mmCIF file of C-alpha atoms in Angstrom:
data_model
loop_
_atom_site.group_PDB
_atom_site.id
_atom_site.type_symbol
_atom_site.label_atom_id
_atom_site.label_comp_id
_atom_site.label_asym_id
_atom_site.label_seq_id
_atom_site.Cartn_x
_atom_site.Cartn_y
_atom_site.Cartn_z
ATOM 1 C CA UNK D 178 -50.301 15.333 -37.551
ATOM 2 C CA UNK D 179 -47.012 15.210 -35.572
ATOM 3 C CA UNK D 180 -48.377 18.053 -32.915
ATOM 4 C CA UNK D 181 -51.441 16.342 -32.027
ATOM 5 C CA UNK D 182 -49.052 12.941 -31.394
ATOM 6 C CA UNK D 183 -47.011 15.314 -29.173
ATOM 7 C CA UNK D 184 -49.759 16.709 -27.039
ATOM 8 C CA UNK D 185 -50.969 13.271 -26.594
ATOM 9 C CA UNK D 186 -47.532 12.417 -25.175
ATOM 10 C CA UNK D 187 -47.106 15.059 -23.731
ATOM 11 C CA UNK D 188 -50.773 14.469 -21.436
ATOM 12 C CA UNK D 189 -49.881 11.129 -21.029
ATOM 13 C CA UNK D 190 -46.061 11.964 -19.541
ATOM 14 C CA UNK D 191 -47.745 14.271 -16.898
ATOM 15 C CA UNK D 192 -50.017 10.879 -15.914
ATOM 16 C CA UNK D 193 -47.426 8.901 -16.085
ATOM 17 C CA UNK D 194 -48.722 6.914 -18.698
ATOM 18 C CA UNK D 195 -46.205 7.272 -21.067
ATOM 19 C CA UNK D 196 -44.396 4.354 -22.286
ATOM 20 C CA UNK D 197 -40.339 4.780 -22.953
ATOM 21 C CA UNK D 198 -40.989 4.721 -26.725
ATOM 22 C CA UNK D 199 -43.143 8.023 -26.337
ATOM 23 C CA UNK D 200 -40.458 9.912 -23.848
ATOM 24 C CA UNK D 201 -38.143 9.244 -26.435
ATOM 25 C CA UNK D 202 -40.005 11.057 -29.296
ATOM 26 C CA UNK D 203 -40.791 13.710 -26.861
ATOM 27 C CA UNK D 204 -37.020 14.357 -25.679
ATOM 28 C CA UNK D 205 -36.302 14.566 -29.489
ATOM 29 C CA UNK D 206 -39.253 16.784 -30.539
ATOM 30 C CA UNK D 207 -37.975 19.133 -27.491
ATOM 31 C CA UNK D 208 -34.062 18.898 -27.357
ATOM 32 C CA UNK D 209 -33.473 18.904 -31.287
ATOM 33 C CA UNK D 210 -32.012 21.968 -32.142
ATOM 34 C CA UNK D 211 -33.017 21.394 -35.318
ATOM 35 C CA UNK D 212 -36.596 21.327 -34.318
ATOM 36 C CA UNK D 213 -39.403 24.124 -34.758
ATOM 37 C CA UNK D 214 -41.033 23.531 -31.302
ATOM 38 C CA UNK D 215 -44.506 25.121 -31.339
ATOM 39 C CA UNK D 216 -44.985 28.280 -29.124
ATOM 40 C CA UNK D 217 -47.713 27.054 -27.048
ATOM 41 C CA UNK D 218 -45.285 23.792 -26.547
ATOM 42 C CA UNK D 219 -42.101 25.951 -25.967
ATOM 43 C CA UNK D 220 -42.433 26.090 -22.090
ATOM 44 C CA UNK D 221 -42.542 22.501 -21.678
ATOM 45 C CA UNK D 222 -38.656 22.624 -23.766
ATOM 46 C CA UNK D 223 -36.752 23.282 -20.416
ATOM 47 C CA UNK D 224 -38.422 20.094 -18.914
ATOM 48 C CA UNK D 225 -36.725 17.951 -21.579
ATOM 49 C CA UNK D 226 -33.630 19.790 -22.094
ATOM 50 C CA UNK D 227 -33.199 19.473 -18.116
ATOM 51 C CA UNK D 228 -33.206 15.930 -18.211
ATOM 52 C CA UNK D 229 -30.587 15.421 -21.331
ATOM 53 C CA UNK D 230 -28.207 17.682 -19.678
ATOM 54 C CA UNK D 231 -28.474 16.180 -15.979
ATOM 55 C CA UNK D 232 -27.551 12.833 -18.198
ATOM 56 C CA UNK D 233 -24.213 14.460 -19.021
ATOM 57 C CA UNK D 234 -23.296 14.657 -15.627
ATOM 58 C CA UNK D 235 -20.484 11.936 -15.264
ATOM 59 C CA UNK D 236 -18.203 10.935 -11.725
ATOM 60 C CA UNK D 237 -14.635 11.707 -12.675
ATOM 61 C CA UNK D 238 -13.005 10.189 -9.895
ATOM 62 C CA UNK D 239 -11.357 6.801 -10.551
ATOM 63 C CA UNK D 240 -12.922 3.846 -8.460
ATOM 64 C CA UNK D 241 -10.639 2.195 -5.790
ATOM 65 C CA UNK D 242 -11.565 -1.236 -5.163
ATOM 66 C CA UNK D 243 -8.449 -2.798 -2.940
ATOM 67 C CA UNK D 244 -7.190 -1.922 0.140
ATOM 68 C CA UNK D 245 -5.625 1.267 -0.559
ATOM 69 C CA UNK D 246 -8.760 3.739 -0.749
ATOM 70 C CA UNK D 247 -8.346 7.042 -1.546
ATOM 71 C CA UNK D 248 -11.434 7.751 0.584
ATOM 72 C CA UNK D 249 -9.624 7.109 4.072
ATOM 73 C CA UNK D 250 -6.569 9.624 4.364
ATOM 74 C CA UNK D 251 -7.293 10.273 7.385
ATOM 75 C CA UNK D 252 -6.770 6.656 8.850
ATOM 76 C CA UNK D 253 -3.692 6.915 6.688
ATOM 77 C CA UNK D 254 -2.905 10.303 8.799
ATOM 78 C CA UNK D 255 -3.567 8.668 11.786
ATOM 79 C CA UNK D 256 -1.342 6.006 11.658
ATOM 80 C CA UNK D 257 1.705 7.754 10.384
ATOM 81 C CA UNK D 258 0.510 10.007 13.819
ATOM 82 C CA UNK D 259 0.609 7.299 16.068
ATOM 83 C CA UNK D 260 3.844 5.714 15.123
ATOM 84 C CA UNK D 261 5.747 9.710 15.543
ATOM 85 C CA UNK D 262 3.860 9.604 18.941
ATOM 86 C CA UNK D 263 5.351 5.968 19.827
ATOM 87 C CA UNK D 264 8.296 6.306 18.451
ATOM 88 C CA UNK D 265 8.767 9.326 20.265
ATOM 89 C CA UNK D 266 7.672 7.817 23.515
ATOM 90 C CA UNK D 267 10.056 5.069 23.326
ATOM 91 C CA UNK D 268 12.842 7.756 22.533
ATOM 92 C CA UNK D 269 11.774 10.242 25.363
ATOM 93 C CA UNK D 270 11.503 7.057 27.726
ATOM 94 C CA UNK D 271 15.088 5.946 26.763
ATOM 95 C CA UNK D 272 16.174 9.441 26.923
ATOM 96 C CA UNK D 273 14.373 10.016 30.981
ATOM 97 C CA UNK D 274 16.170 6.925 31.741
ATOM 98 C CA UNK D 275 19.618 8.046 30.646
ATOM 99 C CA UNK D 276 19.285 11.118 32.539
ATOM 100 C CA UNK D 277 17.644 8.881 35.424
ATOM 101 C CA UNK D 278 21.456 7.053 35.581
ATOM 102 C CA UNK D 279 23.055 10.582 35.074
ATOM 103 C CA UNK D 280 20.971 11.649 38.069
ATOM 104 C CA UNK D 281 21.519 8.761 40.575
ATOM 105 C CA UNK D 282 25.419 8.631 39.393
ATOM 106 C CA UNK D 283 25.483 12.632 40.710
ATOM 107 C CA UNK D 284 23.518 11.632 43.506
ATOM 108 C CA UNK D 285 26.402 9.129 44.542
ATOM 109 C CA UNK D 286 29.028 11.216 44.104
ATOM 110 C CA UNK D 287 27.408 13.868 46.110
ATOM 111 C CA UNK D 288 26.299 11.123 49.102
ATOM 112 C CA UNK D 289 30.327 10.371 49.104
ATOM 113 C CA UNK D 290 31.661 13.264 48.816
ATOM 114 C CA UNK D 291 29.212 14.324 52.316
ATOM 115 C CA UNK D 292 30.544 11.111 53.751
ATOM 116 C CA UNK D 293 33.972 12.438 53.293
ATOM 117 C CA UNK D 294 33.481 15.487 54.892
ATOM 118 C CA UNK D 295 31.211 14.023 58.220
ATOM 119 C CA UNK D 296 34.652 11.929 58.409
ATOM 120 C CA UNK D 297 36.592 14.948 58.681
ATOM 121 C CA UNK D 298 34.884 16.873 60.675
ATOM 122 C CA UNK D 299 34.615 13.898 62.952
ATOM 123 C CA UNK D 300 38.114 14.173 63.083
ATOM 124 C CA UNK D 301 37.908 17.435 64.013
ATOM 125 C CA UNK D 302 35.986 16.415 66.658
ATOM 126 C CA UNK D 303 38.290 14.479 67.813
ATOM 127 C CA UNK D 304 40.368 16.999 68.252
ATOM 128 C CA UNK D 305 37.901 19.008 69.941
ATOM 129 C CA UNK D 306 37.989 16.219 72.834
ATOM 130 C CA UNK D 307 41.279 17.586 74.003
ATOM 131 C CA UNK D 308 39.811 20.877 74.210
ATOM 132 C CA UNK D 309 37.169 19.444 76.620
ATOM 133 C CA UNK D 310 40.224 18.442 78.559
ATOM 134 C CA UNK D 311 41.542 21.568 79.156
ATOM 135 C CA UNK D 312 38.805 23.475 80.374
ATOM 136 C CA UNK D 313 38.188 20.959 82.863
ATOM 137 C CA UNK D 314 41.543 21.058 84.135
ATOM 138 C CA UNK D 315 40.747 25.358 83.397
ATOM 139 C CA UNK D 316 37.905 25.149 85.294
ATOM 140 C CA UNK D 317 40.040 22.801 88.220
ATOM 141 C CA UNK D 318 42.154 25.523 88.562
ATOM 142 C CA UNK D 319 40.156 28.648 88.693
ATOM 143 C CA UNK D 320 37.985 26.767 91.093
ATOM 144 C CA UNK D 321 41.413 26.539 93.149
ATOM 145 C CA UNK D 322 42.307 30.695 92.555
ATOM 146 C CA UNK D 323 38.857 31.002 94.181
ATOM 147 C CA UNK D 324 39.774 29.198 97.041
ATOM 148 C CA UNK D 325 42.272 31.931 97.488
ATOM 149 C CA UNK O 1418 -14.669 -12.790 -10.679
ATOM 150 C CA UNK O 1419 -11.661 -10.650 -11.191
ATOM 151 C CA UNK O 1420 -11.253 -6.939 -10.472
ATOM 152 C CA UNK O 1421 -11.337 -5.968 -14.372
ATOM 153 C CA UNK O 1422 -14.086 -7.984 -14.901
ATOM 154 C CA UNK O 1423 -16.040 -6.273 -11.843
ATOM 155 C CA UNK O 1424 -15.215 -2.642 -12.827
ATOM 156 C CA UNK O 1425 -16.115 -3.812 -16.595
ATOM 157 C CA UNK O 1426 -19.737 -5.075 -15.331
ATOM 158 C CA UNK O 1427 -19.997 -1.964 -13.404
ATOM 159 C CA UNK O 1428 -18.647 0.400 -15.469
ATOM 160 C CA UNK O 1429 -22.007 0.631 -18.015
ATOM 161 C CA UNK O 1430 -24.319 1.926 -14.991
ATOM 162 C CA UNK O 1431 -21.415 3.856 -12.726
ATOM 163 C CA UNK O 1432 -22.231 7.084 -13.614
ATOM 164 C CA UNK O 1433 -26.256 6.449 -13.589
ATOM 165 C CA UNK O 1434 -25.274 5.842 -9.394
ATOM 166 C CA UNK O 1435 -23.194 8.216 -9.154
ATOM 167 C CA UNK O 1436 -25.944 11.030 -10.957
ATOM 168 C CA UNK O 1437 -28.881 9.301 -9.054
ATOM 169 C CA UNK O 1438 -26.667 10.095 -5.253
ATOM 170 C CA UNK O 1439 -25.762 13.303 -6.740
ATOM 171 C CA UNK O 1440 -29.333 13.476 -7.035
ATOM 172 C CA UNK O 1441 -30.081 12.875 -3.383
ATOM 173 C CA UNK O 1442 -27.025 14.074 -1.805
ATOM 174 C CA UNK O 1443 -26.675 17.325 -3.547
ATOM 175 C CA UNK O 1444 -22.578 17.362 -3.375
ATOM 176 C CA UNK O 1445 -20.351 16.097 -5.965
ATOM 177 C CA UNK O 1446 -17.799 14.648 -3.621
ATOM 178 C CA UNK O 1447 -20.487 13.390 -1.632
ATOM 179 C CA UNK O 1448 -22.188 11.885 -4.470
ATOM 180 C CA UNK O 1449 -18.367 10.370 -5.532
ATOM 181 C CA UNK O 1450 -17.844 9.001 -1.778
ATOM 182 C CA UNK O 1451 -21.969 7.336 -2.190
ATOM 183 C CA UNK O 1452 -20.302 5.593 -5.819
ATOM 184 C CA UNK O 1453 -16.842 4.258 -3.996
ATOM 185 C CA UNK O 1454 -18.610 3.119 -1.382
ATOM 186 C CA UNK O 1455 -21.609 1.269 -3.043
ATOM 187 C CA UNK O 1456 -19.217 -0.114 -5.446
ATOM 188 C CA UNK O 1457 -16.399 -1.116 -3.115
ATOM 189 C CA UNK O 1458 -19.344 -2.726 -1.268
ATOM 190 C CA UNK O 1459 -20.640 -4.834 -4.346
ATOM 191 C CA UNK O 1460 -16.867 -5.735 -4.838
ATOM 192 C CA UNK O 1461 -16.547 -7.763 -1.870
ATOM 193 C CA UNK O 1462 -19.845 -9.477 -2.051
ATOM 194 C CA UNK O 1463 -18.989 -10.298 -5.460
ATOM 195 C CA UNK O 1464 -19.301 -14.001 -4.391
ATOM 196 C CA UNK O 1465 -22.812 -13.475 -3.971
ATOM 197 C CA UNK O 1466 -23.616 -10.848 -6.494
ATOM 198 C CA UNK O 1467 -23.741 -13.344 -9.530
ATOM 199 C CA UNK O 1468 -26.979 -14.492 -7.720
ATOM 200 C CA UNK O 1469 -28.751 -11.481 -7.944
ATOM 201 C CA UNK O 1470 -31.201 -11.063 -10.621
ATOM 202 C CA UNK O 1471 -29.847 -7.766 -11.903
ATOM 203 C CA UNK O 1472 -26.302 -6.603 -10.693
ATOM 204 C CA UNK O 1473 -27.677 -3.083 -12.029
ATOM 205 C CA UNK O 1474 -30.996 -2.797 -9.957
ATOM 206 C CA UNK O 1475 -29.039 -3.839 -6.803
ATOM 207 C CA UNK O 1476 -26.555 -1.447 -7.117
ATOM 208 C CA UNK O 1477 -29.188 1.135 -7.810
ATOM 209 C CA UNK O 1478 -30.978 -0.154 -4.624
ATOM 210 C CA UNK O 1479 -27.606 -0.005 -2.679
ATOM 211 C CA UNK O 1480 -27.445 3.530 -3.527
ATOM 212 C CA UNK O 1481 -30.648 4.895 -2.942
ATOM 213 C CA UNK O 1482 -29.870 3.045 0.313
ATOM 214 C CA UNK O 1483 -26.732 4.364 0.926
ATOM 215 C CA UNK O 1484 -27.662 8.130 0.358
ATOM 216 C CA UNK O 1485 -30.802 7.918 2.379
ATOM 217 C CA UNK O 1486 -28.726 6.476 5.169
ATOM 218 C CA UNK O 1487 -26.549 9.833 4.805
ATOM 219 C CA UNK O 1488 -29.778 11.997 4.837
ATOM 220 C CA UNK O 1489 -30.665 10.684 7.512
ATOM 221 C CA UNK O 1490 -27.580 10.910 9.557
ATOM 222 C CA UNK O 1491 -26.899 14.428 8.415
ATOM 223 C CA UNK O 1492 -30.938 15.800 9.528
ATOM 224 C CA UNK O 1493 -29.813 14.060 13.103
ATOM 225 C CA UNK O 1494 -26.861 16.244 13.096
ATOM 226 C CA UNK O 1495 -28.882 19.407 11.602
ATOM 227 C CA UNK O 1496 -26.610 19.477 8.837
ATOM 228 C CA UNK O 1497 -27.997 20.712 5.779
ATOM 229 C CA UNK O 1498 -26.825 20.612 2.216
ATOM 230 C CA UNK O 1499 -27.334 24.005 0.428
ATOM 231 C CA UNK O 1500 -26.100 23.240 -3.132
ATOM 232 C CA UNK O 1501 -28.616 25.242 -5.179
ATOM 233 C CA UNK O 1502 -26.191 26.075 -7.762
ATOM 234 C CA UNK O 1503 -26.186 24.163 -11.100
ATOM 235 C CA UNK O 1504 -22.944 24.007 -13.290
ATOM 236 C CA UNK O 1505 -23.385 22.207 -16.784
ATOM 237 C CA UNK O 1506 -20.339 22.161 -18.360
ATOM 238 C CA UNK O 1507 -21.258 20.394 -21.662
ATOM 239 C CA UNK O 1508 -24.079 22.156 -23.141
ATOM 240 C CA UNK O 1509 -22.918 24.446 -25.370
ATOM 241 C CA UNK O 1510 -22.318 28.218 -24.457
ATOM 242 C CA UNK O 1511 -25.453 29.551 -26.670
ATOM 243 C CA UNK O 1512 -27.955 27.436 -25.264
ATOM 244 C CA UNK O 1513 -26.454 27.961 -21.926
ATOM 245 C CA UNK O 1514 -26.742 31.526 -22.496
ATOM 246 C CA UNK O 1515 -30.738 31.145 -23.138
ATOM 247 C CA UNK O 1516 -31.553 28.388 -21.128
ATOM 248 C CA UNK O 1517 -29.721 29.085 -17.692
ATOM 249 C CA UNK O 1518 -31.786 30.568 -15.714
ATOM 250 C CA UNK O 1519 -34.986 27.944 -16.396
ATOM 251 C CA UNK O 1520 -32.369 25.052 -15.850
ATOM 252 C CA UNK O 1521 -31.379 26.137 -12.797
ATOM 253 C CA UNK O 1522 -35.035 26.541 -12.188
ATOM 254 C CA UNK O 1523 -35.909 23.237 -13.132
ATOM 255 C CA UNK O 1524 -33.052 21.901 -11.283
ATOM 256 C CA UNK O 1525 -34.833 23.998 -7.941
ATOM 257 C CA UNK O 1526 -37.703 22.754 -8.684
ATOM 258 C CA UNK O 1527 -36.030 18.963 -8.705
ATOM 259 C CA UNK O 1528 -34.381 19.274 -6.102
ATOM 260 C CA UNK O 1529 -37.583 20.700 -3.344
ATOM 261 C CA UNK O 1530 -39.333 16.851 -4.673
ATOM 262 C CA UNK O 1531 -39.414 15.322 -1.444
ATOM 263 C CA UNK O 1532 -37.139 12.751 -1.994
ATOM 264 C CA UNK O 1533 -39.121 9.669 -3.524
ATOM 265 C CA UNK O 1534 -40.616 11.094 -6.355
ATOM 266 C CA UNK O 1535 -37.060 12.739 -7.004
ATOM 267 C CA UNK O 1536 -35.648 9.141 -7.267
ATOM 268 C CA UNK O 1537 -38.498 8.271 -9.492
ATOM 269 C CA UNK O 1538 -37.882 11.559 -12.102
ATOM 270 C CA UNK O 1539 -34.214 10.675 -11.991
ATOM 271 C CA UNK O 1540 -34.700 6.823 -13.082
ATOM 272 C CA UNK O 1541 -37.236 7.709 -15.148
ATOM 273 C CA UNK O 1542 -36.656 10.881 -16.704
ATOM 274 C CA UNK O 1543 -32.561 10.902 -16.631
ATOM 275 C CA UNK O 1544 -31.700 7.471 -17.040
ATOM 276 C CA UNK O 1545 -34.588 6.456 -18.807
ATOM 277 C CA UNK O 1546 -35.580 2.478 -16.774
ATOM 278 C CA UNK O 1547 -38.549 0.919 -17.511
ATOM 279 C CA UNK O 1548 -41.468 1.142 -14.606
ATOM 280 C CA UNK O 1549 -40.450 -2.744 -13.338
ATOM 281 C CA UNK O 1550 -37.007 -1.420 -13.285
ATOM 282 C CA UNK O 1551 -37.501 1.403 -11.081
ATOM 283 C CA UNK O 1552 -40.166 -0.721 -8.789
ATOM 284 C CA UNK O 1553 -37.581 -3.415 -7.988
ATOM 285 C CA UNK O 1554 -34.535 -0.725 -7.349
ATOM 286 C CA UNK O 1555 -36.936 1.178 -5.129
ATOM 287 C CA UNK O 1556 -38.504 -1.696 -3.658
ATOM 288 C CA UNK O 1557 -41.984 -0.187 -4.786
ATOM 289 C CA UNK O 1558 -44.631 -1.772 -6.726
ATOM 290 C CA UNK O 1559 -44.659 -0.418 -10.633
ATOM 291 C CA UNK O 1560 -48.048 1.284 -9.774
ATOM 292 C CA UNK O 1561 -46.888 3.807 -6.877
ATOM 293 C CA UNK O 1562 -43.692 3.864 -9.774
ATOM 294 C CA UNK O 1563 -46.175 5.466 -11.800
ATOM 295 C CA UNK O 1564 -48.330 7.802 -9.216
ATOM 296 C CA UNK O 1565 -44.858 8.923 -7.904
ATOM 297 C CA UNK O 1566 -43.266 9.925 -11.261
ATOM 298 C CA UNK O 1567 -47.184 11.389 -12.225
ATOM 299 C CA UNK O 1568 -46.952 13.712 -9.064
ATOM 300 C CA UNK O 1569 -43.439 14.919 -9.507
ATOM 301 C CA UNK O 1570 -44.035 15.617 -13.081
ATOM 302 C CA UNK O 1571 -46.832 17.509 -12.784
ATOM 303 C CA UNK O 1572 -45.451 19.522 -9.874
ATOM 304 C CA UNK O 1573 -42.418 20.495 -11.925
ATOM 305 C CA UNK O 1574 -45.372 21.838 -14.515
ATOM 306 C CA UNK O 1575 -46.932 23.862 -12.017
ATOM 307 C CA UNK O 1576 -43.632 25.228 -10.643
ATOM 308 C CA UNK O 1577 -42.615 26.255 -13.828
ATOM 309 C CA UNK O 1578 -45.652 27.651 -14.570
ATOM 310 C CA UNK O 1579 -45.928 29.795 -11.474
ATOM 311 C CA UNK O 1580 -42.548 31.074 -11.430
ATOM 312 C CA UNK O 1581 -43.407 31.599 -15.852
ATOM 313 C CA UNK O 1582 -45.999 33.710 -14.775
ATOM 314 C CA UNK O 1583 -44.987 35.610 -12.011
ATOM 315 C CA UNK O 1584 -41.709 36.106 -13.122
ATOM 316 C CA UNK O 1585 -38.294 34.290 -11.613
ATOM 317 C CA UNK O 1586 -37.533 34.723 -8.262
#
């Protein structure tokens, strides 16, 4: 009898006892559609039918073996990050140091163009010298008015 | 060896490590990162590889190691994986209409094994590897094989029998 044979496997798979040989002629007693599974077997179906389908189950993604793996974007990321940040370093250095020259070339100019006018107001000093003169000789003669 | 020889060794038992981390690790993309990774790994010991006994039971062993690596890591960082739901694309749509809700259940069921005996189901069960097989990929002896897949088998039984009787859920 076919039945008996499957309860026999079927006591022996829950032991563990089972060889490979008897699994396989219970997955086919329980996942053939074409199968009349008895009622008092018919719980132990989903067991079986679990199994099968979980075997479907298949990784779709393509396997990377050299150096270029799809798994590591983000180091891919990262780099293409770090070179903008360099790159832009180097650029904003170059750029500081052109307004640097700008600066100190302003800086010059202005340091000259104060030189310039200390010289002329020096001269004006000068000029102021003879001023000094004549209120001394002012003073000379008020002093003498006093005298009176 | 050269890279289409490799993939063609590999390519027989790819999808047996890539259902046994899916196993483990719950995710799909985790489960694809566990394959690239285990394989990419076997590609540059290649030199040594041809030594092996089996290149199939070491890659299986890689795996397991691999994913329980990732467990581990992830319970440090109190990450957990809740992935409870089950998507079969392949059966077709009549028997997924009757058989839905007790293959998600059985896939609950799987999935609460702690995670030994759920290695054991899957190489036994799924892929269908003889006891020495599974003892060398595991690094078990074929006797705690045997008490491991008896255990989970019979738990599965008295899951679905509980949740049969009481009703799902």
């Amino acid at each position: 009898m076919e039945l008996d044979k499957i309860e026999k496997y079927l006591e022996k798979y829950f032991e563990g006892n089972s060889s490979t040989a008897e699994e396989r002629i219970l997955r086919d007693y329980f996942t053939n559609p074409e199968r009349d599974i008895a009622p008092h077997l018919r719980e132990y179906a989903v067991v079986f039918r679990y199994f099968s389908q979980s075997r479907d189950e298949i990784s779709k993604k393509e396997i990377q073996l050299g150096e270029q793996r799809s798994k590591t974007p983000i180091y891919a990321w990262l780099s293409a990050a770090a070179v903008i940040a360099i790159a832009a370093g180097i650029w904003f250095s170059n750029y500081s140091s052109s307004k640097d020259r700008e600066a100190r070339l302003a800086y010059e100019e202005t340091v000259q163009a104060l030189y310039m006018i200390g010289e002329n107001l020096n001269k004006g000093a000068e000029g102021m010298e003879y001023l000094e003169e004549f209120d001394q000789t002012k003073s000379r003669i008020l002093r003498v008015s006093e005298l009176r | 060896m050269e890279q289409a020889e490799f993939l063609h060794t590999v390519m027989p038992f790819k999808d047996k490590l890539f259902r046994l981390a899916k196993r483990l690790l719950t995710s799909t993309e985790e489960a694809e990162d566990a394959l690239q990774e285990v394989l990419l790994k076997l590609w540059v010991n290649k030199s040594k590889i041809t030594a092996y006994r089996s290149i199939e039971a070491f890659a299986v062993t890689a795996t397991k190691n691999y994913c329980l690596d990732r467990l581990r890591s992830k319970q440090a960082s109190n990450l957990q994986l809740v992935h409870t739901n089950y998507t079969d694309e392949s059966s077709s749509l009549q028997a997924q209409v009757e058989a839905k809700d007790s293959v998600s259940l059985m896939h609950e069921i799987v999935q609460r094994l702690p995670e030994q005996q759920k290695m054991v189901l899957q190489l036994r069960d799924v892929e269908h590897y003889e006891f020495e097989e599974i003892g060398e990929m595991l690094e078990m002896n074929p006797a705690s094989v045997r008490v491991a897949l008896s255990r989970a088998r019979k738990t599965v039984r008295e899951e679905l029998i509980k949740k049969h009787r009481y009703g799902v859920g």
